[in-house]
Coordinates of C-alpha atoms and ligand atoms in Angstrom, one line a residue:
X1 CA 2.7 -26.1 12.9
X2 CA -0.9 -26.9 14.0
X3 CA -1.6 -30.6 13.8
X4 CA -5.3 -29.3 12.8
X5 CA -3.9 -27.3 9.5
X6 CA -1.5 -30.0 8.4
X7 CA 0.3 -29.3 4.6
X8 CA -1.6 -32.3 3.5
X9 CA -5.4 -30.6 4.9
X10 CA -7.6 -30.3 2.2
X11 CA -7.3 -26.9 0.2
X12 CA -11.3 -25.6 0.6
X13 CA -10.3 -22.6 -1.6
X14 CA -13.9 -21.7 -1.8
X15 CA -13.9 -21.2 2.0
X16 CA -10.9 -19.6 2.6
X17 CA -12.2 -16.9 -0.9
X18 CA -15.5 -16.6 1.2
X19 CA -13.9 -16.0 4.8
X20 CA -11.4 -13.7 2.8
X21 CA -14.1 -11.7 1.1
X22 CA -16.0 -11.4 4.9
X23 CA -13.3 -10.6 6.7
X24 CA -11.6 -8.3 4.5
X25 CA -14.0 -6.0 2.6
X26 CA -11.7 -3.9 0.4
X27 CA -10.3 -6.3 -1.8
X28 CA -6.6 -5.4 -2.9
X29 CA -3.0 -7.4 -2.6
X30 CA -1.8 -6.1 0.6
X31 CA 1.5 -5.0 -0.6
X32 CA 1.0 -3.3 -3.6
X33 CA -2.8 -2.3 -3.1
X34 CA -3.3 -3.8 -6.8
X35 CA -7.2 -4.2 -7.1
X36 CA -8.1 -6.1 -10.4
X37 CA -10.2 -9.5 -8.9
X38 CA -8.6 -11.4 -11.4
X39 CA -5.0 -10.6 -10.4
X40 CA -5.6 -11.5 -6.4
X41 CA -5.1 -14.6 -4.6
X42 CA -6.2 -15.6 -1.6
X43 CA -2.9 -16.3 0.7
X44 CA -2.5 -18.7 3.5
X45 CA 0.0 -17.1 5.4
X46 CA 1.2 -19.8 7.1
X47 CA 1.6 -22.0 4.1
X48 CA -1.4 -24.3 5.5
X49 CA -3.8 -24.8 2.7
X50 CA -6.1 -26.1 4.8
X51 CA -6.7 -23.6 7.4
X52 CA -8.8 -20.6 6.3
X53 CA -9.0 -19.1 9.7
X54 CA -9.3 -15.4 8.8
X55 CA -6.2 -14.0 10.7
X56 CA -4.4 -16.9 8.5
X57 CA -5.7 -15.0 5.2
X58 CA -4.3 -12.0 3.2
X59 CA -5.2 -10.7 -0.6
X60 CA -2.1 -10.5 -2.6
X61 CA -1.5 -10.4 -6.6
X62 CA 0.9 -12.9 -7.9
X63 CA 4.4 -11.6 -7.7
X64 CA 3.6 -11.0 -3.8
X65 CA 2.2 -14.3 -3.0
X66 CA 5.2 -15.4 -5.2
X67 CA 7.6 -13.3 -3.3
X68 CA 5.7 -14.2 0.4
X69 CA 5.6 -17.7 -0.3
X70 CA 9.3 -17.2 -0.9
X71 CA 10.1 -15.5 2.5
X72 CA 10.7 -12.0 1.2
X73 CA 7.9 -10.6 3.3
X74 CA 8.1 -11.2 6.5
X75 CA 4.4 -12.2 8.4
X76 CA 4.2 -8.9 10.9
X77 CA 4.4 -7.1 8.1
X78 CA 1.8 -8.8 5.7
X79 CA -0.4 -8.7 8.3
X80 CA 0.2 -4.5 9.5
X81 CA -0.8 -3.6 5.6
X82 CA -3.4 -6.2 5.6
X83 CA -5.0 -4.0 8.8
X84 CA -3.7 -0.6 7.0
X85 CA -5.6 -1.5 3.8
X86 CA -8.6 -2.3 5.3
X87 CA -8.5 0.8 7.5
X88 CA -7.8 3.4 4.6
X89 CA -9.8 1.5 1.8
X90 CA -7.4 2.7 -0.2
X91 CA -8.4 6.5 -0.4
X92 CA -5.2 8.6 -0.2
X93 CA -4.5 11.4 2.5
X94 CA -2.3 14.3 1.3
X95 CA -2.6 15.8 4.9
X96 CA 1.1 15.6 6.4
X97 CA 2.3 16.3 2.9
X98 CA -0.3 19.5 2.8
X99 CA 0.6 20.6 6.2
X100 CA 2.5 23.3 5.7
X101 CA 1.6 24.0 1.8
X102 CA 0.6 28.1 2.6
X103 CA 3.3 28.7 4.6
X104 CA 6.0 27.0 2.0
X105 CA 3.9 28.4 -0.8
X106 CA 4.0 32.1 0.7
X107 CA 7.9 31.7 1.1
X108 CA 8.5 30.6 -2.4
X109 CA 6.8 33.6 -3.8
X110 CA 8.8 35.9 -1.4
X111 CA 11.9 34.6 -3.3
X112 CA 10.6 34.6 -6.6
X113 CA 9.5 38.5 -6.3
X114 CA 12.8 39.2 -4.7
X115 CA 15.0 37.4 -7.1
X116 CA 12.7 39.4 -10.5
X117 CA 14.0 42.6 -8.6
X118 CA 17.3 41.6 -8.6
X119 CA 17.0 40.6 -12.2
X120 CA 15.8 43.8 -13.0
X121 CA 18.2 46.0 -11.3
X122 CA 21.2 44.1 -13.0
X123 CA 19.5 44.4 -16.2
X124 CA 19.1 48.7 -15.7
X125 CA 22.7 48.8 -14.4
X126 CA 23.5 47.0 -16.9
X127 CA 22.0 49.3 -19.4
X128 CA 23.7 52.2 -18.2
Ligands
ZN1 ZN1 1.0 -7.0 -5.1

């Protein structure tokens, strides 16, 4: 651990809240994307209190800081969605899922329209 950022550093929570707010504009736990102010907490993510360097910093609710604190998230990953986050702002993209919507949407009615004939030719043969 850096001798600078020892456990026992002082906490400066106001700093490291300011440097988080700076550094990370679109405020929401990293894991979860949870956005209520009052929910997140400003995360050291290498369990030194005392150093609020922003790289060092992440936004997560409770149960995550709970669970990252706990070693259930590993640190690449905290800090990929902590770059993801900040790059999407949270706005979702239906794009891969749209890729191919006509096309699927074109078959399925091709089916449908061919399964109703079927329907109604079994139903006339079954008339007669
Ligand atoms: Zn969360």
């Amino acid at each position: 651990m850096n001798e600078t950022f020892s456990l026992l550093a002082p906490r400066r929570q106001g700093e490291a809240h300011r440097t988080a707010r700076a550094a990370y504009p679109f405020r929401c736990c990293v894991v979860c994307g949870l956005q209520v102010p009052t929910c997140l907490t400003v995360a050291h993510l290498d369990h030194a209190a005392g150093n609020n360097d922003p790289d060092n910093l992440a936004y997560l609710c409770h149960t995550h800081h709970w669970m990252y604190d706990a070693g259930l998230y590993p640190l690449e990953a905290i800090k990929l969605l902590r770059a993801h986050w900040q790059q999407t702002e949270g706005k979702p993209t239906h794009a891969a899922r749209m890729k191919d919507a006509g096309a699927k949407a074109a078959a399925t009615r091709k089916r449908r329209t061919a399964a109703r004939k079927a329907w109604e030719t079994r139903r006339q043969q079954a008339e007669t």
